[in-house]
Amino acid sequence: MTESRGIRRGDLIRVLLRSFLIQASWSFDRMQSLGFAFAIRPALRRLYPKADEYNSRLRLHMEYFNTQPYLASFILGAAVRMEEDRAAGSGGTVDVPGLKNNLMAPLGALGDSFFWGALKPLAALIAVSLLMAGAGWAPVLFLAVYNAWHLRLRTSVLFWGYESGGDVVRLLSHYSFTRMASLFKALSLAVLGGMLGMIPMWRPEFKPLPGAAGVVAGVAATLVLVVAARKGFSPVKLMFGLAAISVALTYAGVA
Amino acid sequence: MPLFDLHTGLLILAISAAGGLVGLDRTAAGQFMISQPIVAGPLTGWLLGNAEAGLIIGAVLELVWVLDMPIGTFVPADATIGAVSATAIAVLGGSTEQVPLDRIGFSLLLTTGMVPITMMVDEGMRKRNSVLAETALAAPDQHLDCRLTRSHLSGLGAFFLKSFVLCLLFIPAGLAAVAIFAHAPDRLHRAMALFVKWLPLLGGALILQKLSVSIVNRFLLAGFAVALMMTLLLRGQPVVIVLLVLATGFLGARYGAWR
């Protein structure tokens, strides 16, 4: 019979700290596989004192894995719980790879849409709007707003994953990522509109023209650029295009 | 006459090392968003004694690249190297205390040209990282633990080296280009100053395009109207205006949900 010991809070904290490096060796074919095994290692060490069993479980966690790096904490917590059940002999049919495979795609999509597609743009737009109006402390605000959510969620979902054993329905009933993403996108759009409305307040380095004329010119230019972007021009091509237009306008004596 | 003195050379080395460290935050470690241009730019500027140039560069690059997301196997443009290099080129490219806007514009243009290179290098490095997993998996049981840790953490070193080496190449190349730009006609200098003014508008346009929303989106228009009114009529403080815009967006979203 397997000699096993229970997971302690300190083990979960070690797993959490290691999860901050989950993408250190990210590759196209195995993505976060080494990162997952690296993060769960302290828990496996605690649960499997015998070297052969420890090695076989560690190898199992080196299989392909990829999800949104912050929400990987939830899967890590759930995997630790399942490993604990298995080591205690209470879960003979525990399927840890199955759990990982089932959770990584939906949590990846949710996390990408919430963190990259909603929280980051909102925090960035708030900070840039303030910075363009002269607030030099805006980068600190950006870090504070973003990380207040990031760190709280990243930490709490690991413990949620552990306590619920990977019950994603409970997670989503507590954290409505889709609803929050939709709210944050609405707020981002309001702040983007607000940023354009604040053109008269912009620092001289950014202001297209002085006074209310700057608002008209800025909005008109933005609309033209939206049309150009929708035609499929990449940001790099658009930036080179704008540089060329700037040179042409200057040489034509318009600017 | 040499292009750089020893002091500048050491500064380039130090900033490249800082770029390497900050670059780790992009993918490999933490992802606390220190690597975002709005932080990396001012941080580089502050290290070089001119946070102002970094603030301008960081703000525009943030807007342009904020929705370039690392989803699946897509490797986005490395805006961190762009922000660090552009700021270093702008600050180190002249002797004046205040960095002129035309030099900032030219530095931004130079680093824009470097974006495809950063993406290619990043892709190449991630392909090479596959070897790390294979090495760890091939380890005999008695070395598995140690090989896993070593392989995984060596990825950190590779990500650091990528950003460090790219900064180390881009910054001196950019400084050489800025030295040539200094002798360019005055109109070209004015054009580069004008170029900077376009970029926040381009950033806004790219966000609208990426979010696939109509230009008559109600949140966008409400935010615009509230901010314009507060700016022109009531001369409000930026913080108050942004808070009011957020409150407007929040109430609009709640009303939409209620309906």
Short mmCIF file of C-alpha atoms in Angstrom, two decimals:
data_model
loop_
_atom_site.label_atom_id
_atom_site.label_comp_id
_atom_site.label_asym_id
_atom_site.label_seq_id
_atom_site.Cartn_x
_atom_site.Cartn_y
_atom_site.Cartn_z
CA MET A 1 0.00 0.00 0.00
CA THR A 2 1.15 3.49 -0.79
CA GLU A 3 2.47 5.49 2.12
CA SER A 4 0.93 8.94 1.79
CA ARG A 5 0.79 12.25 3.59
CA GLY A 6 -1.79 15.01 3.27
CA ILE A 7 -1.28 18.30 1.47
CA ARG A 8 -0.53 21.28 3.69
CA ARG A 9 -1.31 24.93 3.06
CA GLY A 10 2.41 25.57 2.60
CA ASP A 11 2.50 23.01 -0.24
CA LEU A 12 -0.31 24.85 -2.02
CA ILE A 13 1.51 28.15 -1.56
CA ARG A 14 4.67 26.61 -3.05
CA VAL A 15 2.61 25.34 -6.01
CA LEU A 16 1.12 28.82 -6.40
CA LEU A 17 4.53 30.53 -6.35
CA ARG A 18 5.89 28.06 -8.92
CA SER A 19 2.83 28.65 -11.11
CA PHE A 20 4.18 32.17 -11.76
CA LEU A 21 6.85 30.43 -13.84
CA ILE A 22 4.47 28.08 -15.67
CA GLN A 23 5.46 29.48 -19.07
CA ALA A 24 9.23 29.67 -18.48
CA SER A 25 9.91 26.97 -21.09
CA TRP A 26 6.84 27.54 -23.32
CA SER A 27 7.21 25.74 -26.64
CA PHE A 28 4.98 25.29 -29.69
CA ASP A 29 4.54 21.54 -29.39
CA ARG A 30 4.29 20.97 -25.62
CA MET A 31 3.42 24.51 -24.55
CA GLN A 32 3.19 24.61 -20.70
CA SER A 33 3.89 20.90 -20.09
CA LEU A 34 7.17 21.36 -18.22
CA GLY A 35 5.73 24.37 -16.41
CA PHE A 36 2.81 22.35 -15.07
CA ALA A 37 5.09 19.55 -13.85
CA PHE A 38 7.48 22.11 -12.34
CA ALA A 39 4.61 23.82 -10.47
CA ILE A 40 2.97 20.67 -9.10
CA ARG A 41 6.27 19.15 -8.00
CA PRO A 42 6.12 20.25 -4.28
CA ALA A 43 2.70 18.59 -3.90
CA LEU A 44 3.88 15.36 -5.56
CA ARG A 45 6.94 15.35 -3.30
CA ARG A 46 4.66 15.55 -0.27
CA LEU A 47 2.27 12.86 -1.53
CA TYR A 48 4.67 10.30 -2.95
CA PRO A 49 7.69 9.65 -0.73
CA LYS A 50 8.67 6.60 -2.78
CA ALA A 51 10.88 7.58 -5.69
CA ASP A 52 9.40 5.26 -8.34
CA GLU A 53 5.84 6.41 -7.75
CA TYR A 54 6.89 10.05 -7.52
CA ASN A 55 8.76 9.80 -10.83
CA SER A 56 5.89 8.10 -12.61
CA ARG A 57 3.43 10.80 -11.43
CA LEU A 58 5.87 13.55 -12.37
CA ARG A 59 6.23 12.07 -15.89
CA LEU A 60 2.46 11.97 -16.18
CA HIS A 61 2.30 15.72 -15.57
CA MET A 62 4.90 16.38 -18.28
CA GLU A 63 2.34 15.62 -20.97
CA TYR A 64 1.01 18.34 -23.29
CA PHE A 65 -0.72 21.12 -21.40
CA ASN A 66 -1.89 24.60 -22.36
CA THR A 67 -4.33 27.04 -20.88
CA GLN A 68 -4.49 30.68 -19.85
CA PRO A 69 -1.54 30.98 -17.44
CA TYR A 70 -3.48 32.62 -14.59
CA LEU A 71 -6.36 30.13 -14.65
CA ALA A 72 -3.83 27.29 -14.80
CA SER A 73 -3.82 27.79 -11.01
CA PHE A 74 -7.34 26.35 -10.83
CA ILE A 75 -6.30 23.23 -12.72
CA LEU A 76 -3.17 22.94 -10.58
CA GLY A 77 -5.28 23.10 -7.41
CA ALA A 78 -7.69 20.51 -8.79
CA ALA A 79 -4.84 18.22 -9.88
CA VAL A 80 -3.23 18.45 -6.43
CA ARG A 81 -6.55 17.46 -4.85
CA MET A 82 -6.95 14.48 -7.18
CA GLU A 83 -3.39 13.39 -6.58
CA GLU A 84 -4.04 13.63 -2.84
CA ASP A 85 -7.16 11.47 -3.18
CA ARG A 86 -5.24 8.98 -5.27
CA ALA A 87 -2.32 8.84 -2.85
CA ALA A 88 -4.73 8.32 0.04
CA GLY A 89 -6.25 5.43 -1.86
CA SER A 90 -9.71 6.99 -1.80
CA GLY A 91 -9.91 7.57 -5.52
CA GLY A 92 -9.04 4.40 -7.35
CA THR A 93 -10.35 5.69 -10.67
CA VAL A 94 -8.87 9.15 -10.40
CA ASP A 95 -8.14 10.43 -13.92
CA VAL A 96 -5.85 13.44 -13.51
CA PRO A 97 -4.87 13.71 -17.22
CA GLY A 98 -8.56 13.53 -18.12
CA LEU A 99 -9.34 16.37 -15.73
CA LYS A 100 -6.53 18.49 -17.17
CA ASN A 101 -7.63 17.80 -20.75
CA ASN A 102 -11.24 18.64 -19.96
CA LEU A 103 -10.49 21.90 -18.19
CA MET A 104 -7.61 23.44 -20.13
CA ALA A 105 -9.48 24.47 -23.29
CA PRO A 106 -12.57 26.08 -21.71
CA LEU A 107 -10.52 27.83 -19.01
CA GLY A 108 -8.04 28.95 -21.66
CA ALA A 109 -10.80 30.56 -23.70
CA LEU A 110 -12.39 32.16 -20.62
CA GLY A 111 -9.09 33.45 -19.27
CA ASP A 112 -7.91 34.82 -22.63
CA SER A 113 -11.17 36.64 -23.12
CA PHE A 114 -11.26 38.02 -19.56
CA PHE A 115 -7.62 38.84 -18.79
CA TRP A 116 -6.17 39.67 -22.22
CA GLY A 117 -9.34 40.83 -23.95
CA ALA A 118 -11.07 42.78 -21.18
CA LEU A 119 -9.07 43.50 -18.00
CA LYS A 120 -5.79 44.47 -19.67
CA PRO A 121 -7.34 46.86 -22.23
CA LEU A 122 -9.50 48.48 -19.54
CA ALA A 123 -6.57 49.05 -17.15
CA ALA A 124 -4.40 50.26 -20.05
CA LEU A 125 -7.03 52.64 -21.43
CA ILE A 126 -7.69 54.19 -18.01
CA ALA A 127 -3.95 54.70 -17.50
CA VAL A 128 -3.26 56.02 -21.02
CA SER A 129 -6.22 58.45 -20.84
CA LEU A 130 -4.84 59.90 -17.62
CA LEU A 131 -1.26 59.88 -18.88
CA MET A 132 -2.20 61.77 -22.04
CA ALA A 133 -3.85 64.40 -19.84
CA GLY A 134 -0.60 64.79 -17.91
CA ALA A 135 -0.78 62.24 -15.07
CA GLY A 136 2.77 60.89 -14.88
CA TRP A 137 1.73 58.36 -12.21
CA ALA A 138 -0.62 56.55 -14.60
CA PRO A 139 1.73 53.55 -15.14
CA VAL A 140 1.60 52.84 -11.39
CA LEU A 141 -2.20 53.01 -11.52
CA PHE A 142 -2.17 50.56 -14.45
CA LEU A 143 -0.11 48.06 -12.47
CA ALA A 144 -2.27 48.52 -9.37
CA VAL A 145 -5.61 48.10 -11.20
CA TYR A 146 -4.45 45.11 -13.24
CA ASN A 147 -2.64 43.25 -10.48
CA ALA A 148 -5.37 43.82 -7.91
CA TRP A 149 -7.52 41.53 -10.09
CA HIS A 150 -4.76 39.32 -11.41
CA LEU A 151 -3.17 38.40 -8.09
CA ARG A 152 -6.45 38.00 -6.24
CA LEU A 153 -7.92 35.72 -8.90
CA ARG A 154 -4.73 33.77 -9.52
CA THR A 155 -4.39 33.02 -5.82
CA SER A 156 -8.01 32.32 -5.02
CA VAL A 157 -8.68 30.03 -8.01
CA LEU A 158 -5.86 27.71 -6.92
CA PHE A 159 -7.56 27.20 -3.55
CA TRP A 160 -10.95 26.94 -5.27
CA GLY A 161 -9.56 24.27 -7.55
CA TYR A 162 -8.14 22.36 -4.59
CA GLU A 163 -11.24 22.62 -2.41
CA SER A 164 -13.72 21.82 -5.18
CA GLY A 165 -11.58 19.14 -6.81
CA GLY A 166 -11.93 20.92 -10.15
CA ASP A 167 -15.64 21.74 -10.02
CA VAL A 168 -15.64 24.36 -12.74
CA VAL A 169 -19.38 24.99 -12.38
CA ARG A 170 -18.84 26.20 -8.80
CA LEU A 171 -15.96 28.36 -9.98
CA LEU A 172 -18.01 29.97 -12.71
CA SER A 173 -21.00 30.52 -10.46
CA HIS A 174 -18.70 32.43 -8.10
CA TYR A 175 -16.61 34.26 -10.73
CA SER A 176 -18.75 35.13 -13.71
CA PHE A 177 -15.84 35.70 -16.11
CA THR A 178 -18.08 36.11 -19.15
CA ARG A 179 -20.27 38.73 -17.48
CA MET A 180 -17.23 40.57 -16.09
CA ALA A 181 -15.51 40.48 -19.50
CA SER A 182 -18.59 41.94 -21.13
CA LEU A 183 -18.80 44.71 -18.49
CA PHE A 184 -15.08 45.49 -18.80
CA LYS A 185 -15.35 45.70 -22.59
CA ALA A 186 -18.22 48.17 -22.25
CA LEU A 187 -16.15 50.21 -19.78
CA SER A 188 -13.13 50.07 -22.11
CA LEU A 189 -15.20 51.48 -24.94
CA ALA A 190 -16.54 54.26 -22.70
CA VAL A 191 -12.98 55.13 -21.61
CA LEU A 192 -11.77 55.04 -25.23
CA GLY A 193 -14.56 57.44 -26.18
CA GLY A 194 -13.67 59.52 -23.13
CA MET A 195 -10.01 59.59 -24.18
CA LEU A 196 -11.01 61.13 -27.53
CA GLY A 197 -13.36 63.56 -25.78
CA MET A 198 -10.43 64.70 -23.63
CA ILE A 199 -8.30 65.71 -26.64
CA PRO A 200 -8.29 69.41 -25.61
CA MET A 201 -6.67 68.26 -22.35
CA TRP A 202 -3.99 66.11 -23.98
CA ARG A 203 -0.35 66.95 -23.48
CA PRO A 204 0.98 69.09 -26.36
CA GLU A 205 3.06 66.12 -27.58
CA PHE A 206 -0.14 64.25 -28.48
CA LYS A 207 -2.63 67.01 -29.29
CA PRO A 208 -3.47 67.03 -33.04
CA LEU A 209 -4.63 70.68 -33.05
CA PRO A 210 -5.31 73.20 -30.27
CA GLY A 211 -8.81 73.60 -28.77
CA ALA A 212 -12.04 72.11 -30.08
CA ALA A 213 -10.57 71.82 -33.60
CA GLY A 214 -8.30 69.12 -32.20
CA VAL A 215 -11.35 67.06 -31.23
CA VAL A 216 -12.81 67.30 -34.74
CA ALA A 217 -9.47 66.49 -36.39
CA GLY A 218 -8.76 63.68 -33.91
CA VAL A 219 -12.16 62.00 -34.32
CA ALA A 220 -12.05 62.35 -38.11
CA ALA A 221 -8.54 60.86 -38.27
CA THR A 222 -9.56 58.01 -35.95
CA LEU A 223 -12.54 57.16 -38.18
CA VAL A 224 -10.33 57.08 -41.27
CA LEU A 225 -7.83 54.87 -39.44
CA VAL A 226 -10.60 52.50 -38.31
CA VAL A 227 -11.58 52.09 -41.97
CA ALA A 228 -7.93 51.46 -42.93
CA ALA A 229 -7.50 48.93 -40.09
CA ARG A 230 -10.67 47.12 -41.17
CA LYS A 231 -9.23 46.82 -44.68
CA GLY A 232 -6.70 44.46 -43.11
CA PHE A 233 -3.60 46.64 -42.85
CA SER A 234 -1.36 45.50 -39.99
CA PRO A 235 -0.35 47.97 -37.22
CA VAL A 236 3.21 48.00 -38.61
CA LYS A 237 2.02 48.91 -42.13
CA LEU A 238 -0.32 51.56 -40.72
CA MET A 239 2.53 53.10 -38.69
CA PHE A 240 4.78 53.24 -41.75
CA GLY A 241 1.87 54.66 -43.74
CA LEU A 242 1.33 57.39 -41.16
CA ALA A 243 5.03 58.24 -41.17
CA ALA A 244 4.89 58.56 -44.97
CA ILE A 245 1.76 60.75 -44.75
CA SER A 246 3.47 62.94 -42.13
CA VAL A 247 6.46 63.44 -44.45
CA ALA A 248 4.16 64.18 -47.41
CA LEU A 249 2.09 66.70 -45.41
CA THR A 250 5.21 68.46 -44.13
CA TYR A 251 6.80 68.67 -47.57
CA ALA A 252 3.49 69.89 -49.03
CA GLY A 253 3.55 72.68 -46.46
CA VAL A 254 0.24 71.56 -44.87
CA ALA A 255 1.74 70.73 -41.48
CA MET B 1 35.31 59.51 -34.18
CA PRO B 2 33.59 56.64 -32.31
CA LEU B 3 29.79 56.63 -32.27
CA PHE B 4 29.58 55.92 -28.53
CA ASP B 5 31.82 56.63 -25.59
CA LEU B 6 32.42 54.10 -22.81
CA HIS B 7 29.72 55.64 -20.62
CA THR B 8 27.08 55.26 -23.36
CA GLY B 9 28.27 51.73 -24.07
CA LEU B 10 27.83 50.79 -20.42
CA LEU B 11 24.39 52.41 -20.37
CA ILE B 12 23.37 50.38 -23.45
CA LEU B 13 24.57 47.22 -21.72
CA ALA B 14 22.68 48.07 -18.52
CA ILE B 15 19.46 48.96 -20.36
CA SER B 16 19.69 45.79 -22.45
CA ALA B 17 20.02 43.78 -19.23
CA ALA B 18 17.02 45.64 -17.80
CA GLY B 19 15.17 44.94 -21.06
CA GLY B 20 16.04 41.26 -20.68
CA LEU B 21 14.67 41.18 -17.14
CA VAL B 22 11.53 43.15 -17.96
CA GLY B 23 11.06 40.97 -21.05
CA LEU B 24 10.75 37.89 -18.82
CA ASP B 25 7.44 39.27 -17.58
CA ARG B 26 5.97 39.04 -21.11
CA THR B 27 5.57 35.27 -21.09
CA ALA B 28 8.10 33.44 -18.98
CA ALA B 29 7.71 34.79 -15.46
CA GLY B 30 4.90 36.37 -13.51
CA GLN B 31 3.09 38.34 -16.20
CA PHE B 32 2.53 41.20 -13.79
CA MET B 33 2.40 43.51 -16.85
CA ILE B 34 5.67 45.27 -16.03
CA SER B 35 6.56 44.37 -19.60
CA GLN B 36 3.70 46.41 -21.04
CA PRO B 37 4.97 49.48 -22.91
CA ILE B 38 3.15 51.85 -20.54
CA VAL B 39 5.40 50.55 -17.74
CA ALA B 40 8.51 49.41 -19.63
CA GLY B 41 8.86 52.76 -21.46
CA PRO B 42 8.80 55.06 -18.40
CA LEU B 43 10.89 52.56 -16.44
CA THR B 44 13.61 52.65 -19.11
CA GLY B 45 13.37 56.44 -19.28
CA TRP B 46 13.62 56.69 -15.50
CA LEU B 47 16.70 54.44 -15.46
CA LEU B 48 18.28 56.76 -18.04
CA GLY B 49 17.23 59.90 -16.16
CA ASN B 50 14.37 60.91 -18.50
CA ALA B 51 11.04 59.31 -17.67
CA GLU B 52 9.15 61.83 -19.83
CA ALA B 53 10.30 60.34 -23.15
CA GLY B 54 9.43 56.89 -21.86
CA LEU B 55 5.95 58.04 -20.85
CA ILE B 56 5.21 59.34 -24.37
CA ILE B 57 6.63 56.23 -26.07
CA GLY B 58 4.95 53.88 -23.58
CA ALA B 59 1.53 55.50 -23.97
CA VAL B 60 1.43 55.30 -27.77
CA LEU B 61 2.89 51.79 -28.01
CA GLU B 62 0.45 50.59 -25.34
CA LEU B 63 -2.50 51.80 -27.38
CA VAL B 64 -1.18 50.32 -30.62
CA TRP B 65 -0.37 46.85 -29.22
CA VAL B 66 -2.74 46.40 -26.26
CA LEU B 67 -5.05 43.97 -28.06
CA ASP B 68 -2.31 41.99 -29.78
CA MET B 69 -2.98 38.95 -27.61
CA PRO B 70 -0.88 35.79 -27.02
CA ILE B 71 -3.64 33.30 -27.77
CA GLY B 72 -2.81 29.68 -28.64
CA THR B 73 0.32 29.50 -30.78
CA PHE B 74 0.13 33.13 -31.92
CA VAL B 75 3.24 35.09 -30.96
CA PRO B 76 2.36 38.80 -30.74
CA ALA B 77 4.71 41.67 -31.56
CA ASP B 78 7.26 42.21 -28.82
CA ALA B 79 6.12 45.64 -27.65
CA THR B 80 8.45 45.40 -24.62
CA ILE B 81 11.60 45.40 -26.72
CA GLY B 82 10.01 48.16 -28.82
CA ALA B 83 9.32 50.35 -25.78
CA VAL B 84 12.72 49.74 -24.15
CA SER B 85 14.69 50.24 -27.38
CA ALA B 86 12.72 53.28 -28.57
CA THR B 87 13.09 54.99 -25.19
CA ALA B 88 16.81 54.22 -24.96
CA ILE B 89 17.40 55.41 -28.55
CA ALA B 90 15.42 58.62 -27.95
CA VAL B 91 17.13 59.45 -24.64
CA LEU B 92 20.68 58.41 -25.54
CA GLY B 93 20.47 59.80 -29.08
CA GLY B 94 21.19 63.39 -28.07
CA SER B 95 22.78 65.51 -25.43
CA THR B 96 19.82 67.78 -24.61
CA GLU B 97 18.05 67.30 -21.29
CA GLN B 98 14.61 67.36 -22.89
CA VAL B 99 14.14 64.79 -25.64
CA PRO B 100 12.66 66.51 -28.71
CA LEU B 101 9.45 65.06 -30.13
CA ASP B 102 10.97 64.49 -33.58
CA ARG B 103 13.62 62.20 -32.09
CA ILE B 104 10.91 60.32 -30.19
CA GLY B 105 8.98 59.91 -33.44
CA PHE B 106 12.05 58.70 -35.32
CA SER B 107 12.90 56.22 -32.53
CA LEU B 108 9.34 54.87 -32.63
CA LEU B 109 9.54 54.48 -36.40
CA LEU B 110 12.85 52.62 -36.13
CA THR B 111 11.54 50.17 -33.56
CA THR B 112 8.37 49.64 -35.63
CA GLY B 113 10.65 48.36 -38.37
CA MET B 114 12.18 45.95 -35.86
CA VAL B 115 8.83 44.37 -34.89
CA PRO B 116 8.91 41.55 -37.51
CA ILE B 117 12.45 40.66 -36.38
CA THR B 118 11.37 40.35 -32.74
CA MET B 119 8.47 38.11 -33.78
CA MET B 120 10.74 35.88 -35.87
CA VAL B 121 13.28 35.51 -33.06
CA ASP B 122 10.52 34.80 -30.54
CA GLU B 123 9.06 32.10 -32.78
CA GLY B 124 12.47 30.54 -33.35
CA MET B 125 13.13 30.46 -29.64
CA ARG B 126 9.82 28.80 -28.83
CA LYS B 127 10.55 26.15 -31.46
CA ARG B 128 13.92 25.58 -29.84
CA ASN B 129 12.25 25.24 -26.42
CA SER B 130 10.78 21.92 -27.62
CA VAL B 131 14.22 20.44 -27.02
CA LEU B 132 13.91 21.33 -23.33
CA ALA B 133 10.81 19.15 -22.88
CA GLU B 134 12.42 16.30 -24.84
CA THR B 135 15.56 16.50 -22.70
CA ALA B 136 13.55 16.36 -19.49
CA LEU B 137 11.37 13.49 -20.71
CA ALA B 138 14.39 11.49 -21.84
CA ALA B 139 16.04 11.70 -18.41
CA PRO B 140 16.41 8.46 -16.44
CA ASP B 141 14.25 8.25 -13.32
CA GLN B 142 17.06 9.06 -10.90
CA HIS B 143 17.73 12.38 -12.70
CA LEU B 144 14.17 13.25 -13.71
CA ASP B 145 13.52 15.77 -10.94
CA CYS B 146 16.74 17.64 -11.45
CA ARG B 147 16.50 17.53 -15.28
CA LEU B 148 12.94 18.87 -15.20
CA THR B 149 13.92 21.84 -13.02
CA ARG B 150 17.07 22.54 -15.05
CA SER B 151 15.31 22.29 -18.41
CA HIS B 152 12.37 24.39 -17.32
CA LEU B 153 14.44 27.13 -15.72
CA SER B 154 16.86 27.23 -18.64
CA GLY B 155 13.85 28.50 -20.62
CA LEU B 156 13.99 31.59 -18.40
CA GLY B 157 17.60 32.11 -19.40
CA ALA B 158 16.70 31.77 -23.08
CA PHE B 159 13.85 34.29 -22.81
CA PHE B 160 16.16 36.69 -20.97
CA LEU B 161 18.88 36.30 -23.59
CA LYS B 162 16.42 36.90 -26.42
CA SER B 163 15.35 40.32 -25.10
CA PHE B 164 18.86 41.20 -23.91
CA VAL B 165 20.52 40.43 -27.25
CA LEU B 166 17.81 42.11 -29.31
CA CYS B 167 18.07 45.29 -27.21
CA LEU B 168 21.84 45.10 -27.43
CA LEU B 169 21.59 45.02 -31.23
CA PHE B 170 18.70 47.44 -31.71
CA ILE B 171 19.83 50.26 -29.43
CA PRO B 172 23.30 50.86 -30.99
CA ALA B 173 21.81 50.44 -34.50
CA GLY B 174 19.12 52.95 -33.60
CA LEU B 175 21.64 55.38 -32.15
CA ALA B 176 23.64 55.21 -35.40
CA ALA B 177 20.45 55.96 -37.35
CA VAL B 178 19.59 58.86 -35.01
CA ALA B 179 23.07 60.32 -35.59
CA ILE B 180 22.32 60.35 -39.34
CA PHE B 181 18.79 61.68 -38.72
CA ALA B 182 20.27 64.65 -36.83
CA HIS B 183 21.59 65.94 -40.17
CA ALA B 184 18.29 65.43 -42.02
CA PRO B 185 16.34 68.45 -43.33
CA ASP B 186 14.21 70.37 -40.87
CA ARG B 187 11.01 69.30 -42.63
CA LEU B 188 11.80 65.65 -41.93
CA HIS B 189 12.18 66.50 -38.25
CA ARG B 190 8.78 68.21 -38.26
CA ALA B 191 7.30 65.19 -40.01
CA MET B 192 8.57 62.88 -37.27
CA ALA B 193 7.05 65.15 -34.59
CA LEU B 194 3.76 65.03 -36.50
CA PHE B 195 4.03 61.22 -36.73
CA VAL B 196 3.87 60.96 -32.91
CA LYS B 197 0.57 62.87 -32.85
CA TRP B 198 -1.06 60.31 -35.15
CA LEU B 199 -0.20 57.33 -32.99
CA PRO B 200 -2.74 57.68 -30.14
CA LEU B 201 -5.45 58.01 -32.79
CA LEU B 202 -4.12 54.93 -34.57
CA GLY B 203 -4.12 53.10 -31.24
CA GLY B 204 -7.76 54.02 -30.66
CA ALA B 205 -8.66 52.90 -34.21
CA LEU B 206 -6.88 49.56 -33.76
CA ILE B 207 -8.73 48.91 -30.49
CA LEU B 208 -12.06 49.60 -32.19
CA GLN B 209 -11.11 47.30 -35.05
CA LYS B 210 -9.95 44.49 -32.74
CA LEU B 211 -13.05 44.74 -30.55
CA SER B 212 -15.16 44.63 -33.74
CA VAL B 213 -17.53 47.31 -32.56
CA SER B 214 -19.43 49.88 -34.55
CA ILE B 215 -18.13 53.43 -34.48
CA VAL B 216 -21.57 54.42 -33.21
CA ASN B 217 -21.33 52.04 -30.25
CA ARG B 218 -23.38 53.53 -27.39
CA PHE B 219 -20.64 53.14 -24.77
CA LEU B 220 -18.08 54.79 -27.02
CA LEU B 221 -20.38 57.70 -27.80
CA ALA B 222 -21.52 58.13 -24.19
CA GLY B 223 -17.91 58.19 -22.95
CA PHE B 224 -16.98 60.67 -25.67
CA ALA B 225 -19.92 62.99 -24.92
CA VAL B 226 -19.38 62.98 -21.14
CA ALA B 227 -15.63 63.61 -21.45
CA LEU B 228 -16.02 66.33 -24.08
CA MET B 229 -18.66 68.14 -22.04
CA MET B 230 -16.60 67.92 -18.87
CA THR B 231 -13.46 69.06 -20.70
CA LEU B 232 -14.86 71.98 -22.70
CA LEU B 233 -17.66 73.25 -20.52
CA LEU B 234 -16.78 72.37 -16.96
CA ARG B 235 -12.97 72.18 -17.22
CA GLY B 236 -12.96 69.07 -15.03
CA GLN B 237 -9.91 67.32 -13.66
CA PRO B 238 -8.72 64.30 -15.75
CA VAL B 239 -9.22 61.90 -12.82
CA VAL B 240 -12.77 63.16 -12.25
CA ILE B 241 -13.56 62.90 -15.97
CA VAL B 242 -12.26 59.32 -16.22
CA LEU B 243 -14.27 58.36 -13.11
CA LEU B 244 -17.40 59.92 -14.60
CA VAL B 245 -16.81 58.13 -17.89
CA LEU B 246 -16.43 54.83 -16.02
CA ALA B 247 -19.63 55.52 -14.06
CA THR B 248 -21.43 56.29 -17.33
CA GLY B 249 -20.20 53.04 -18.89
CA PHE B 250 -21.16 51.08 -15.77
CA LEU B 251 -24.67 52.54 -15.61
CA GLY B 252 -25.09 51.94 -19.35
CA ALA B 253 -24.06 48.30 -18.96
CA ARG B 254 -26.41 47.82 -15.99
CA TYR B 255 -29.25 49.44 -17.88
CA GLY B 256 -28.55 47.18 -20.89
CA ALA B 257 -28.59 44.11 -18.63
CA TRP B 258 -31.81 45.26 -16.92
CA ARG B 259 -33.57 45.78 -20.29
#
